[in-house]
Backbone as CSV, one residue per row, in Angstrom:
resi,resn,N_x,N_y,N_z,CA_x,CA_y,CA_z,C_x,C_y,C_z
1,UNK,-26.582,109.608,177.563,-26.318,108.389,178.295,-24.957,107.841,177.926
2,UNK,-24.461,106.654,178.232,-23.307,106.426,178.185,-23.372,104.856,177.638
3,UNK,-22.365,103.946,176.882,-22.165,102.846,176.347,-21.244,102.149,177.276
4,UNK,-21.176,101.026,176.485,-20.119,100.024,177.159,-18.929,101.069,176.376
5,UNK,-18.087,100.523,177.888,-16.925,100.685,176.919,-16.382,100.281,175.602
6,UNK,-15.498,100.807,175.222,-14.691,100.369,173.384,-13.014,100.532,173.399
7,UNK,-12.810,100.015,172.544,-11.448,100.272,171.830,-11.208,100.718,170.943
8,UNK,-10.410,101.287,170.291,-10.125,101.844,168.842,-8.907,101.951,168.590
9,UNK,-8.332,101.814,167.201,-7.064,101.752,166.600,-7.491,102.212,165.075
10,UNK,-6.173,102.425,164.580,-6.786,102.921,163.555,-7.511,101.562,162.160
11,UNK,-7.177,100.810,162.204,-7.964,99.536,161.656,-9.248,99.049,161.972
12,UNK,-9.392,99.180,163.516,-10.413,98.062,163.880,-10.882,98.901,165.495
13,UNK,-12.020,97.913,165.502,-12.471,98.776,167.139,-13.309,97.586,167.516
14,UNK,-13.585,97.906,168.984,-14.457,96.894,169.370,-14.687,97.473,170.412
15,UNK,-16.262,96.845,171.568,-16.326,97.008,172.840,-15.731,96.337,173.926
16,UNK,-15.420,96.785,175.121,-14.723,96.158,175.977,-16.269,95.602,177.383
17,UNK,-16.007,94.291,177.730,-16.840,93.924,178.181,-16.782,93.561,179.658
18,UNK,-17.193,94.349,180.575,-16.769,93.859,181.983,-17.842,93.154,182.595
19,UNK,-19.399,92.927,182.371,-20.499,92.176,182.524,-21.183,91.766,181.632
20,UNK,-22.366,90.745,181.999,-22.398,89.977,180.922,-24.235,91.074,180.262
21,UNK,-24.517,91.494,181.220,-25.498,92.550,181.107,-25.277,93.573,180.655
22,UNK,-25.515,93.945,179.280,-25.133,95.387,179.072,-26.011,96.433,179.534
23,UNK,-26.797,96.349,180.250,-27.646,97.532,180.867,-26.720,97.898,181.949
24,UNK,-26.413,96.905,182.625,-25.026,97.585,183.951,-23.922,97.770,183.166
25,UNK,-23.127,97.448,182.063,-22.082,97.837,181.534,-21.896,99.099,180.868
26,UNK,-21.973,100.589,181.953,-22.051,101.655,181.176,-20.875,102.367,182.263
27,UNK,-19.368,102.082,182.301,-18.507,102.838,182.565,-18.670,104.573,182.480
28,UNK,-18.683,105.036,183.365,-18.816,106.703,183.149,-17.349,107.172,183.199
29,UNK,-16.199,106.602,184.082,-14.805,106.750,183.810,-13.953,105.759,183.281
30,UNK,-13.062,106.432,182.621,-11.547,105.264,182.639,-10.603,105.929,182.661
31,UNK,-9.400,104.863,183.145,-8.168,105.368,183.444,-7.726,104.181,183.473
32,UNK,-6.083,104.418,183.663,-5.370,103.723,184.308,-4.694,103.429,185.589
33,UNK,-4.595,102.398,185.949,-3.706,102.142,187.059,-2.431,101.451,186.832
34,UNK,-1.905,102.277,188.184,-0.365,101.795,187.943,-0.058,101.126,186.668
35,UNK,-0.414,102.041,185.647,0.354,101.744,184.637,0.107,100.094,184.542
36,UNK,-0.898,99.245,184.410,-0.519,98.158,184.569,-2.432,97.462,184.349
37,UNK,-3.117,98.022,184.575,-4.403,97.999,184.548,-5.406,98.950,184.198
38,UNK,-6.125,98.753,182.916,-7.362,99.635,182.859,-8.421,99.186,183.800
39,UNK,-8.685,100.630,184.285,-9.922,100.877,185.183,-11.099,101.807,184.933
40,UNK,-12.439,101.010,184.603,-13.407,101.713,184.524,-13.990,101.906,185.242
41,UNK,-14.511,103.187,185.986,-15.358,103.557,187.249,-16.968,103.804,186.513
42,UNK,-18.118,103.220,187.622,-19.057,103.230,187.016,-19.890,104.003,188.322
43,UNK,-21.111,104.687,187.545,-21.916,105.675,188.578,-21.735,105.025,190.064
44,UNK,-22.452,103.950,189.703,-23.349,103.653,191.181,-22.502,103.322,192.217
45,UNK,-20.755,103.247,192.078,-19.751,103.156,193.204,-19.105,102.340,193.108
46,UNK,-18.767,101.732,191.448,-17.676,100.510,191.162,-17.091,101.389,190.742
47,UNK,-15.519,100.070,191.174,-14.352,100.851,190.059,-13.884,99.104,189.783
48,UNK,-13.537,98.791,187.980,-13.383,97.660,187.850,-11.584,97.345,187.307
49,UNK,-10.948,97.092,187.511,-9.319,97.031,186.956,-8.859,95.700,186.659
50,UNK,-8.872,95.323,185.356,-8.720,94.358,184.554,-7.618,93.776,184.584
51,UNK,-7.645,92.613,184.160,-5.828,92.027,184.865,-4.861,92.360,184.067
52,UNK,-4.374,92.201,185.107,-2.647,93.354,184.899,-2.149,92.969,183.122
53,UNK,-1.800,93.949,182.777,-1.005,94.365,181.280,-2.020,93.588,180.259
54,UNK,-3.472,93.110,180.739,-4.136,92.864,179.525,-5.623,93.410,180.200
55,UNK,-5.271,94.972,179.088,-6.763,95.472,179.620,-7.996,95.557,179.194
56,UNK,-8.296,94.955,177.774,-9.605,94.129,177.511,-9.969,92.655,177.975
57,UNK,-9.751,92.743,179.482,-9.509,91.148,179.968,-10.424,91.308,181.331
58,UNK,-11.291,91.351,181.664,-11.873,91.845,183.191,-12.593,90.584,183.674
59,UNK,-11.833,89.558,183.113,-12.638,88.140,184.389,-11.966,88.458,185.324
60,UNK,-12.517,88.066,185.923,-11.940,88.030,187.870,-11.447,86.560,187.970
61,UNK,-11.880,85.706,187.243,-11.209,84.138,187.377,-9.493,84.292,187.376
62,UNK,-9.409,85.640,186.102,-8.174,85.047,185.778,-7.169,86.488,186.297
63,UNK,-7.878,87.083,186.811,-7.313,88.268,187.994,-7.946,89.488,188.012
64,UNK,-9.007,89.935,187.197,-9.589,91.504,187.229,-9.845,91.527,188.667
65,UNK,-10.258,92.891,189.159,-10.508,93.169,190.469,-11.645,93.812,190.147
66,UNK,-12.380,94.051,191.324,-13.693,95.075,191.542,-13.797,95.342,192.753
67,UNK,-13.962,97.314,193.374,-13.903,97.840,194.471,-15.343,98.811,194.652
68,UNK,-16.033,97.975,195.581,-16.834,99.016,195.732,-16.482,100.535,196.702
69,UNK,-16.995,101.435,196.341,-16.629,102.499,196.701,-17.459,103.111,198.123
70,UNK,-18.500,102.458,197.770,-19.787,102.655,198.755,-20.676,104.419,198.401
71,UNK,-20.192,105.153,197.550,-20.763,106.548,197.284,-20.729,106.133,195.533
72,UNK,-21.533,107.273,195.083,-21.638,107.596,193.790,-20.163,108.219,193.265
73,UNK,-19.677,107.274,192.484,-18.532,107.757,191.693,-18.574,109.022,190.800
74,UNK,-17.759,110.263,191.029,-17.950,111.417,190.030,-16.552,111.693,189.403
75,UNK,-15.770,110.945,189.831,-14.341,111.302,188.969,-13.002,110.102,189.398
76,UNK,-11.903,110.149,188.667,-11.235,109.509,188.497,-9.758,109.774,187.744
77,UNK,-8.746,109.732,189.239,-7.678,110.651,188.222,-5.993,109.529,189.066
78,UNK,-5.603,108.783,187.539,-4.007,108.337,188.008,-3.185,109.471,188.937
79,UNK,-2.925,108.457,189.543,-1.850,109.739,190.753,-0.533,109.134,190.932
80,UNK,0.314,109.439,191.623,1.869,109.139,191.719,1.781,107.886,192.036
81,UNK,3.342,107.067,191.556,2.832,105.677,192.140,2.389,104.738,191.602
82,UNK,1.657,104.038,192.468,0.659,102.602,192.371,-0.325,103.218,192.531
83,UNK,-0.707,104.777,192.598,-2.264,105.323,193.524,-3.080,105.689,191.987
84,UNK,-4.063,105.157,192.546,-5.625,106.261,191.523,-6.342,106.077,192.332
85,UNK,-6.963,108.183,192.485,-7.496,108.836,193.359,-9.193,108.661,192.815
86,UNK,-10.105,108.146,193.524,-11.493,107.763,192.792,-12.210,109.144,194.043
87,UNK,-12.955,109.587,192.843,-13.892,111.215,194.036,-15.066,110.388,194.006
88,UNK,-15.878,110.920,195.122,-17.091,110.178,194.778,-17.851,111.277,195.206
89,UNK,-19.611,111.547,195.389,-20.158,112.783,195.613,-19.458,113.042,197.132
90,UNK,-19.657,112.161,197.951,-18.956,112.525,199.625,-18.048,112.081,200.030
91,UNK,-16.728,111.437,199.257,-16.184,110.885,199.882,-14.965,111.025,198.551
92,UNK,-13.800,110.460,198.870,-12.871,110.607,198.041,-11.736,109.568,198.762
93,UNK,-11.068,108.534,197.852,-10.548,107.597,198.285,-9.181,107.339,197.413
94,UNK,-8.304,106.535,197.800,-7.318,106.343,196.850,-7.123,104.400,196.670
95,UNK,-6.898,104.065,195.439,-6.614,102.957,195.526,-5.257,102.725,195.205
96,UNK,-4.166,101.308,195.679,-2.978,101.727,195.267,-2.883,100.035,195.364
97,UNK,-1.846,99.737,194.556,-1.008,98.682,194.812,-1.485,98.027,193.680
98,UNK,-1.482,96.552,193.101,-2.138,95.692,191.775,-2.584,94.454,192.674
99,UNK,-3.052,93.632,191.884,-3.387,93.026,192.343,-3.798,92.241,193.682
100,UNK,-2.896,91.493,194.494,-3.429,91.045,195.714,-2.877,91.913,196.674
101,UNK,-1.843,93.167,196.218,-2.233,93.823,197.104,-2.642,95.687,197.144
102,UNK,-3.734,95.071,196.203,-4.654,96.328,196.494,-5.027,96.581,197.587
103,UNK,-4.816,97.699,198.198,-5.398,98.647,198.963,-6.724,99.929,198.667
104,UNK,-7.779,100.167,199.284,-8.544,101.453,199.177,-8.376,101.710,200.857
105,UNK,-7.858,103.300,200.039,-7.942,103.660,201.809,-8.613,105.200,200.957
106,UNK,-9.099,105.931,202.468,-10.080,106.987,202.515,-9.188,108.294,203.001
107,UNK,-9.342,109.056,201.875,-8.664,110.401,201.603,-9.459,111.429,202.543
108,UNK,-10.574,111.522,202.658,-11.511,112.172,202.996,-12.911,111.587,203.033
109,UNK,-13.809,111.301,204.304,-14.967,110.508,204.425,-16.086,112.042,204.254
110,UNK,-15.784,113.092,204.313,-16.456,114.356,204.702,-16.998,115.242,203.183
111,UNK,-15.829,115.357,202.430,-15.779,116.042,200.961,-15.795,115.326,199.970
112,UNK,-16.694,115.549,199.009,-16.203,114.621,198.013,-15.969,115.782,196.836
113,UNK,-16.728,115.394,195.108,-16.426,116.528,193.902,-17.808,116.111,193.032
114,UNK,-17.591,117.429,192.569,-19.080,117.391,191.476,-17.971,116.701,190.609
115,UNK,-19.819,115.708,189.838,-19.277,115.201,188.541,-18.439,115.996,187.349
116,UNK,-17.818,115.413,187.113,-16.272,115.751,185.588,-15.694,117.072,185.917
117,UNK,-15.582,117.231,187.325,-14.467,118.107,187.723,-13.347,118.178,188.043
118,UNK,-13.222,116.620,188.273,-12.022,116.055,188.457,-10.179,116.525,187.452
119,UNK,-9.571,117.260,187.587,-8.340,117.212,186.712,-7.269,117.390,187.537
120,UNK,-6.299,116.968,186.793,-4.801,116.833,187.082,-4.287,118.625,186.931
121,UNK,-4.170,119.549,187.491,-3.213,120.541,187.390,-1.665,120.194,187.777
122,UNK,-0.866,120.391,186.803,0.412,119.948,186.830,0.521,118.572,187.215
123,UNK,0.790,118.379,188.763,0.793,116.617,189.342,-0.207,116.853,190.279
124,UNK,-0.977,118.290,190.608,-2.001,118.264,191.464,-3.417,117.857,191.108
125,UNK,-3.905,117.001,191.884,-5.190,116.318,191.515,-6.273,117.737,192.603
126,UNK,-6.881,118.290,190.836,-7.727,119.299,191.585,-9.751,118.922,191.290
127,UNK,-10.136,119.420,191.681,-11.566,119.241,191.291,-12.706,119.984,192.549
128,UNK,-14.006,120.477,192.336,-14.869,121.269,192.588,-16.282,120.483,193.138
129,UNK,-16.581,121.250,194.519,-17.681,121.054,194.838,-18.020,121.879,196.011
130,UNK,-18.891,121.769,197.181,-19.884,122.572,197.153,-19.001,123.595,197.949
131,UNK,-17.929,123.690,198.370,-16.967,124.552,198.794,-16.495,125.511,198.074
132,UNK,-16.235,125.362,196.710,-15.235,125.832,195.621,-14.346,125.031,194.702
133,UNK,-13.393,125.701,194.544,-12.326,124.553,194.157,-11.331,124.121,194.925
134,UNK,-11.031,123.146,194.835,-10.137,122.667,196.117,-8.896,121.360,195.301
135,UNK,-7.961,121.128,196.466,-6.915,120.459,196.069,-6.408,119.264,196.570
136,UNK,-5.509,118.273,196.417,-5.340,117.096,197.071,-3.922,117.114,196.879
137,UNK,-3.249,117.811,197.747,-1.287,118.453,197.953,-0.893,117.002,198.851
138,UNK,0.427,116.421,198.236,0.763,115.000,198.758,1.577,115.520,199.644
139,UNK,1.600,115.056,200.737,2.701,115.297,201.859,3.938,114.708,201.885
140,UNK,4.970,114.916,201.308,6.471,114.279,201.289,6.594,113.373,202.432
141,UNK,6.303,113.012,203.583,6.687,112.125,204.871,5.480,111.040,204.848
142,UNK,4.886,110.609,203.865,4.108,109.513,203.647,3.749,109.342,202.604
143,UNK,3.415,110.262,201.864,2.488,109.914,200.047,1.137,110.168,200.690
144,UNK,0.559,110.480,201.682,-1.030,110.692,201.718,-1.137,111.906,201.424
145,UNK,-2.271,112.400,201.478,-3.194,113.165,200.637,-3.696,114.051,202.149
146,UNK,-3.905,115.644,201.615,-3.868,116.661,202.479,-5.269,117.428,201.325
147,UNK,-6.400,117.889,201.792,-7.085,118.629,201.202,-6.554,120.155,201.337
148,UNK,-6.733,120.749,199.972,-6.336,122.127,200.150,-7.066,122.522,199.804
149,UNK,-7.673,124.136,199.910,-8.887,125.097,199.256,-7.818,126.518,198.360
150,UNK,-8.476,126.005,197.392,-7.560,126.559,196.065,-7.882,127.920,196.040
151,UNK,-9.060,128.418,196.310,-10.148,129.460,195.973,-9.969,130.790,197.148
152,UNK,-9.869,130.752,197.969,-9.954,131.400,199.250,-10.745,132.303,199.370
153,UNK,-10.491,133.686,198.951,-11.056,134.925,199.323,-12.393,134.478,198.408
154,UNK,-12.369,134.082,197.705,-13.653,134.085,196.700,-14.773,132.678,196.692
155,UNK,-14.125,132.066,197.548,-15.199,130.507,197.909,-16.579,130.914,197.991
156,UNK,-17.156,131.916,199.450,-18.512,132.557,199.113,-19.392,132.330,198.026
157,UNK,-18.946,133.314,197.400,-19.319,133.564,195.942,-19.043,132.778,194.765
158,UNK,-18.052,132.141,194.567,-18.074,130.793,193.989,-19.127,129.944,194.364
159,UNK,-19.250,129.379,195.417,-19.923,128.265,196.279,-21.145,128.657,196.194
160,UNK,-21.679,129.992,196.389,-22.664,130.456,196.037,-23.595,130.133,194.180
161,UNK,-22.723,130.584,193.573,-22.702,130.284,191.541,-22.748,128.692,191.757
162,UNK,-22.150,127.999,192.188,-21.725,126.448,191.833,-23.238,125.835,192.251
163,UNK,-23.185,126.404,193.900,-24.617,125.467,194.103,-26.158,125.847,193.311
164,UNK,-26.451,127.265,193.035,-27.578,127.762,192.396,-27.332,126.831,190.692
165,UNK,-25.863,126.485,190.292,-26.069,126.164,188.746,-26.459,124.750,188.952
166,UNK,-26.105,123.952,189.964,-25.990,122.760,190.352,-27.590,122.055,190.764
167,UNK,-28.519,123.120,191.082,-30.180,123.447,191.911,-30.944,122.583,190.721
């Protein structure tokens, strides 16, 4: 199972608190955004980003944000930019900008990624599901997001292994 989030240094540590319930306070991701906000993504389709340059700080009084995703969150990866790319089981979205003007816009409403498959190859945001492995290649004439299939000749049979381990 999973905890609230924490901090650590080498002196001292503590938990980081984004509700006042710790039965809902069990972050399954974190990251950052734009460099400027920690963001913890949680199963059930939050992603929470704490106010800007103070990221054990997640009131919303005094600016944290919270985005529902509407799908089950399975990964979470900083991308170029102001963007972090949130996968969810069907869907895959990007959020960008800080504060008031955050944006979520939808990468893909069709595909999403198995849980903790999510990684960065080089600057490519790659990760796996019931296809194979697949890719998210940025298009130079906007910054959006293009799905690619990494796998080709061998998806079948991949896709085949992935879903029987997945059963």
């Amino acid at each position: 199972g999973s905890s609230r989030g924490f901090w650590a240094q080498e002196a001292a540590y503590g938990n980081i608190y984004t509700q006042e319930t710790e039965a809902n306070d069990h972050p399954k991701f974190v990251g950052m955004h734009c460099r400027a906000q920690l963001a913890l993504a949680f199963e059930v389709g939050s992603v929470q980003l704490s106010v800007p340059g103070e990221p054990l700080n997640f009131n919303g009084l005094q600016g944290a944000q919270e985005v529902g995703m509407g799908d089950t969150i399975t990964g979470m990866l900083e991308s170029q930019g102001t963007s972090t790319i949130v996968f969810c089981a069907r869907s895959i979205a990007r959020l960008s900008g800080v504060s008031l003007s955050l944006q979520q816009e939808t990468i893909s409403s069709k595909v999403g990624a198995f849980a903790y498959s999510c990684v960065a190859v080089g600057a490519v945001p790659t990760f796996t599901n019931q296809n194979g492995v697949s890719t998210l290649e940025s298009t130079a004439a906007y910054g959006d997001f293009a799905g690619g299939d990494a796998t080709g000749a061998v998806t079948p049979r991949l896709a085949t292994k992935l879903i029987d381990d997945t059963a």
